[in-house]
PDB file of C-alpha atoms in Angstrom:
ATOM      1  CA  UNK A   1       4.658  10.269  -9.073  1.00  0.00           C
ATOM      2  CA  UNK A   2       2.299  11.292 -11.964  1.00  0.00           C
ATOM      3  CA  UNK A   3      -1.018   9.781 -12.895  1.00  0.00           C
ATOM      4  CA  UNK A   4      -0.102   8.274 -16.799  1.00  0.00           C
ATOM      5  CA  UNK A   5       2.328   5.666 -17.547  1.00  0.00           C
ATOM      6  CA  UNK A   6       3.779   3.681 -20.731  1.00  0.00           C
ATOM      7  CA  UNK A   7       3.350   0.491 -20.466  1.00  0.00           C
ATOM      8  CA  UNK A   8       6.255  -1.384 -18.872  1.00  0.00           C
ATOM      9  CA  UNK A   9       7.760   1.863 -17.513  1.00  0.00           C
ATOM     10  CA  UNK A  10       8.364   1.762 -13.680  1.00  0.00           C
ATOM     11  CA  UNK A  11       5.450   3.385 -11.585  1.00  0.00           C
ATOM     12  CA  UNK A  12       7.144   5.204  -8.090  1.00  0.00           C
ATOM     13  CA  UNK A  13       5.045   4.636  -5.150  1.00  0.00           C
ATOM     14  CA  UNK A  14       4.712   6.715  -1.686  1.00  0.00           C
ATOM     15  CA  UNK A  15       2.730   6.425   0.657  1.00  0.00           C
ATOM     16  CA  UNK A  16       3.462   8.748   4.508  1.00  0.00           C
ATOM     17  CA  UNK A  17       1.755   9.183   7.261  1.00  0.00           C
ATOM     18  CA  UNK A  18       2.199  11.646   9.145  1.00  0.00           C
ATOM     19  CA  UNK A  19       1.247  12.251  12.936  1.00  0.00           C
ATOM     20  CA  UNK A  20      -0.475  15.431  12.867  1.00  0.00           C
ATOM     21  CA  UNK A  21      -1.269  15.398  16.438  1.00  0.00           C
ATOM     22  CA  UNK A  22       0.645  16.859  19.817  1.00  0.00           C
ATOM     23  CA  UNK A  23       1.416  13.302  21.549  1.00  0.00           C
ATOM     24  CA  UNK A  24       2.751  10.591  20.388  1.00  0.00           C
ATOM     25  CA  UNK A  25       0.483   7.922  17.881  1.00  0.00           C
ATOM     26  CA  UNK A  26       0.821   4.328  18.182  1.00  0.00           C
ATOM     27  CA  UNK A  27      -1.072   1.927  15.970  1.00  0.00           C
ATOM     28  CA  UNK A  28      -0.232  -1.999  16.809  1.00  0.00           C
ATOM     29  CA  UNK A  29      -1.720  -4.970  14.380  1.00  0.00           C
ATOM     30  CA  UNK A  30      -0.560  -9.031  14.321  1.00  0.00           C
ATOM     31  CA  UNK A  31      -0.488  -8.095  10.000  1.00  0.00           C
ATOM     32  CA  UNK A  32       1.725  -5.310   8.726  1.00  0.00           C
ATOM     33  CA  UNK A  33       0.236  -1.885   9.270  1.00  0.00           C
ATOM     34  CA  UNK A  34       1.271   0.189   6.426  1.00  0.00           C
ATOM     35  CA  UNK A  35       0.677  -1.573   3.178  1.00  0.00           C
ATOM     36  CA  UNK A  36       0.155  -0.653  -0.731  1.00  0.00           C
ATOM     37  CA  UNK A  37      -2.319  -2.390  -2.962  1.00  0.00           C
ATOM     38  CA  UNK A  38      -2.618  -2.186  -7.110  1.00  0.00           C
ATOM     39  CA  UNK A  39      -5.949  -2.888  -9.073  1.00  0.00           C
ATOM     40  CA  UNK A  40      -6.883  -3.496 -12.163  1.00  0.00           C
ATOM     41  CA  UNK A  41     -10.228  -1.661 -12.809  1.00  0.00           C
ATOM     42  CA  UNK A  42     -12.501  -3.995 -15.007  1.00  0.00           C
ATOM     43  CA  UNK A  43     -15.712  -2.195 -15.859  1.00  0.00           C
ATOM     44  CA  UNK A  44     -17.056  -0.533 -12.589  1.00  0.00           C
ATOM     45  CA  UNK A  45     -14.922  -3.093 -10.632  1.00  0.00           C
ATOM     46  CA  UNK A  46     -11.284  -3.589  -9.478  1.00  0.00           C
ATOM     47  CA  UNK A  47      -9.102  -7.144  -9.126  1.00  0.00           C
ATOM     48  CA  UNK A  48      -5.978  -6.836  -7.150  1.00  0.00           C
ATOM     49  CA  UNK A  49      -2.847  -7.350  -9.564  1.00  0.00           C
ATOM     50  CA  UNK A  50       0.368  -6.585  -6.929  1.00  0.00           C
ATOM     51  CA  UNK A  51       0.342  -5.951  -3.010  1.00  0.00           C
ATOM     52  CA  UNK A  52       3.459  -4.629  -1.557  1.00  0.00           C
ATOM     53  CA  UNK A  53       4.100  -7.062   1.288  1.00  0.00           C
ATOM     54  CA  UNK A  54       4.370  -9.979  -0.509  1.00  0.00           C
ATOM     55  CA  UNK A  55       6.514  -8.614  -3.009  1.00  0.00           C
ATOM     56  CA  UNK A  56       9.014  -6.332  -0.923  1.00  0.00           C
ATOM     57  CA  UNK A  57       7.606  -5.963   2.479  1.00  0.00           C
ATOM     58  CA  UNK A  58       8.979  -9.463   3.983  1.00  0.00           C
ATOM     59  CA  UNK A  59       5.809 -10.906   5.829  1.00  0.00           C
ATOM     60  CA  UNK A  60       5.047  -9.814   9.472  1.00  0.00           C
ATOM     61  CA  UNK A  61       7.120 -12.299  11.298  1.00  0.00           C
ATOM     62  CA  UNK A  62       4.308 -11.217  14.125  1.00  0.00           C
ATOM     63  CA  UNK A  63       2.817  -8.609  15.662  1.00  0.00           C
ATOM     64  CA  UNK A  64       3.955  -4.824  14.525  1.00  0.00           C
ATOM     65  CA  UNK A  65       4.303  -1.316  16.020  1.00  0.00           C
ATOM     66  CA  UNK A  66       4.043   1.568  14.822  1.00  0.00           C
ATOM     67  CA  UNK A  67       4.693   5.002  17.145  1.00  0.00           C
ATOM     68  CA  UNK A  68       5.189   8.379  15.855  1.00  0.00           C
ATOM     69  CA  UNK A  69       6.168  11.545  17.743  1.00  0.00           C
ATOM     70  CA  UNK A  70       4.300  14.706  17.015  1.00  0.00           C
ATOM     71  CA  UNK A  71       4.963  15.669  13.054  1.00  0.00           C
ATOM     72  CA  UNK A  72       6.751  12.676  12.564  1.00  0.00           C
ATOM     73  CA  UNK A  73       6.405  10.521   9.297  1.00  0.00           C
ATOM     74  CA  UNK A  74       6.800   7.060   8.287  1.00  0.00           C
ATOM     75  CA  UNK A  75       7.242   5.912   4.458  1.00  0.00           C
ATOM     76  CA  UNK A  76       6.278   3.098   1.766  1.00  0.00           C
ATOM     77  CA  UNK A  77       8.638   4.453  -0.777  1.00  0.00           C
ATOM     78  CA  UNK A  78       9.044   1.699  -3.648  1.00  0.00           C
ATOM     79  CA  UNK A  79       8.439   0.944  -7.316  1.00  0.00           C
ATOM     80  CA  UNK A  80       5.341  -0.964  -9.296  1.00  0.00           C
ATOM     81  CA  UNK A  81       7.098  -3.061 -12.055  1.00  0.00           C
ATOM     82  CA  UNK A  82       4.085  -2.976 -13.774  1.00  0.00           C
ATOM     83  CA  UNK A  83       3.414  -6.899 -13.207  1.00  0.00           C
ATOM     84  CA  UNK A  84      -0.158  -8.694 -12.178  1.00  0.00           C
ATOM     85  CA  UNK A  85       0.535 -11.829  -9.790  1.00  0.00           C
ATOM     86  CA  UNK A  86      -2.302 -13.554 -10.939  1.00  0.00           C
ATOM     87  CA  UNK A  87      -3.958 -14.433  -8.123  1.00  0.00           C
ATOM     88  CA  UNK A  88      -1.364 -16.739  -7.018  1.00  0.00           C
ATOM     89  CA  UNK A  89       0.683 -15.231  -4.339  1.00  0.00           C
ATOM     90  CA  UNK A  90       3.317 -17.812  -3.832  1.00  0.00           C
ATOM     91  CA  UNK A  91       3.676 -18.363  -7.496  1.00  0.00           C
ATOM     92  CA  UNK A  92       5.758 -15.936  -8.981  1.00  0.00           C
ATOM     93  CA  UNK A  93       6.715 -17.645 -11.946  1.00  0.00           C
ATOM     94  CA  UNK A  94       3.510 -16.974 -13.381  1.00  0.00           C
ATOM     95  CA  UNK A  95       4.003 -13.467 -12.832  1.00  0.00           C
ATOM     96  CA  UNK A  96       2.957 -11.122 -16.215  1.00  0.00           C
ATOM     97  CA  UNK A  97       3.020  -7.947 -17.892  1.00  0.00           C
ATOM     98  CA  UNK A  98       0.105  -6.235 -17.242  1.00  0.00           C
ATOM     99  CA  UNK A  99      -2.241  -4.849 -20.101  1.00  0.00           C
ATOM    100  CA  UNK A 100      -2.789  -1.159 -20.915  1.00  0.00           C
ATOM    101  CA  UNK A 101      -5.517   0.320 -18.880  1.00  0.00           C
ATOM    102  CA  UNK A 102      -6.632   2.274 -15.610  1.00  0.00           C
ATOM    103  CA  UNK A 103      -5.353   1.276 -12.552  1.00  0.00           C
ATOM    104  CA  UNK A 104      -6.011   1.918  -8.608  1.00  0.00           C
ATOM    105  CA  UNK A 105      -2.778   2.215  -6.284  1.00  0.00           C
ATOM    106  CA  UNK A 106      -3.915   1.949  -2.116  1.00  0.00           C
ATOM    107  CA  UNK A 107      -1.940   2.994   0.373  1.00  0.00           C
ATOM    108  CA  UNK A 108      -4.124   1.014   3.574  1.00  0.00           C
ATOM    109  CA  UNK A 109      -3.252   1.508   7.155  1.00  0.00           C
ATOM    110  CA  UNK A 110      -4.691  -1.222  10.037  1.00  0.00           C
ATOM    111  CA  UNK A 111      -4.257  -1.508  13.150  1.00  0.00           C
ATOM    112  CA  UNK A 112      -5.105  -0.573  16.784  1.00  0.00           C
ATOM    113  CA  UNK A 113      -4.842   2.519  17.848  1.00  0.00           C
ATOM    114  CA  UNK A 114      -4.040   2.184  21.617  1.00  0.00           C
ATOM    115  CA  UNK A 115      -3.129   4.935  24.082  1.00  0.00           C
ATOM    116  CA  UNK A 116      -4.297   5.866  28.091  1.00  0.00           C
ATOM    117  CA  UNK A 117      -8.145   5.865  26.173  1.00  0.00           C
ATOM    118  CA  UNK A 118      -9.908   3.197  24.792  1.00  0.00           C
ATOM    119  CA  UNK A 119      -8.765   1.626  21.874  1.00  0.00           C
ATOM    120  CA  UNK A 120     -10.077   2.787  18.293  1.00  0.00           C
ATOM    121  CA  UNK A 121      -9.506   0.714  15.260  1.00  0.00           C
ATOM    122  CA  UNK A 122      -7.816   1.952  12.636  1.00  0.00           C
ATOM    123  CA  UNK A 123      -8.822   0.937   8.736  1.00  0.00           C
ATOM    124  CA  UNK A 124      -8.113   4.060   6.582  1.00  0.00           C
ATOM    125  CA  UNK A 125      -7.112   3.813   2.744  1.00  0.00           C
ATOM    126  CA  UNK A 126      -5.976   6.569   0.521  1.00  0.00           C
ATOM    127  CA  UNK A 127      -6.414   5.559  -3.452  1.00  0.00           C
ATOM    128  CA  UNK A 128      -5.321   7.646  -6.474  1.00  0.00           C
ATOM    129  CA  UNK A 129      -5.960   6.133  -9.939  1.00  0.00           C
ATOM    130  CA  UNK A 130      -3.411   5.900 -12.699  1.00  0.00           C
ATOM    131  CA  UNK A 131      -3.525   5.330 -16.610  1.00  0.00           C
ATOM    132  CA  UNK A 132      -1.260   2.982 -18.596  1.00  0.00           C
ATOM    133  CA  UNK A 133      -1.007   3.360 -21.937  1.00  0.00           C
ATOM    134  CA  UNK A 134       0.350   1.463 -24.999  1.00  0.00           C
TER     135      UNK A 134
END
């Protein structure tokens, strides 16, 4: 919702998409197909701190839809607690604060895009980076 943060102070996350199109859009994947992704940038590099689905998302429990009708949206509304999962995504007991610093929020759609055509993949992400200060 704005692009600098205190540290420790709650960062709201959306992510939409939208079917811009006049038919209806549907995108199928065995993973989930709408997902959001924070990294830590470290030097010209990033390191993934928090992903969405394992936090709030629930797993796939299998394959997943996802069908739109003309100018209709689907959402990823949620909230960052500013934590980094250490690389250990069962593990959240090790769970921290993270540090001040610049930080790259995804929103990442994949799937299959299937209709009467032939099937195109879909692997789109939309990034905005984000400052936390002290």
């Amino acid at each position: 919702d704005k692009r600098m943060y205190r540290l420790g102070e709650d960062v709201e996350i959306l992510y939409r998409v939208t079917n811009l199109r006049d038919e209806e859009w549907r995108v199928r994947s065995l993973v989930r197909i709408m997902n959001i992704i924070v990294e830590a940038k470290s030097g010209e590099d990033f390191r993934e701190v928090w992903v969405w689905d394992w936090y709030k998302g629930g797993g796939t429990g299998g394959p997943q839809t996802l069908r739109l009708k003309p100018n209709e949206s689907k959402e990823v509304n949620d909230i960052w607690p500013q934590i980094d999962y250490q690389g250990t995504r069962n593990n959240i007991e090790d769970d921290t604060q993270i540090a001040a610093g610049t930080y790259r929020i995804s929103g990442v759609l994949k799937g299959i895009e299937w209709d009467s055509g032939p099937t195109t993949r879909i692997d789109t992400t939309i990034a905005v980076e984000i400052t936390v200060t002290p």
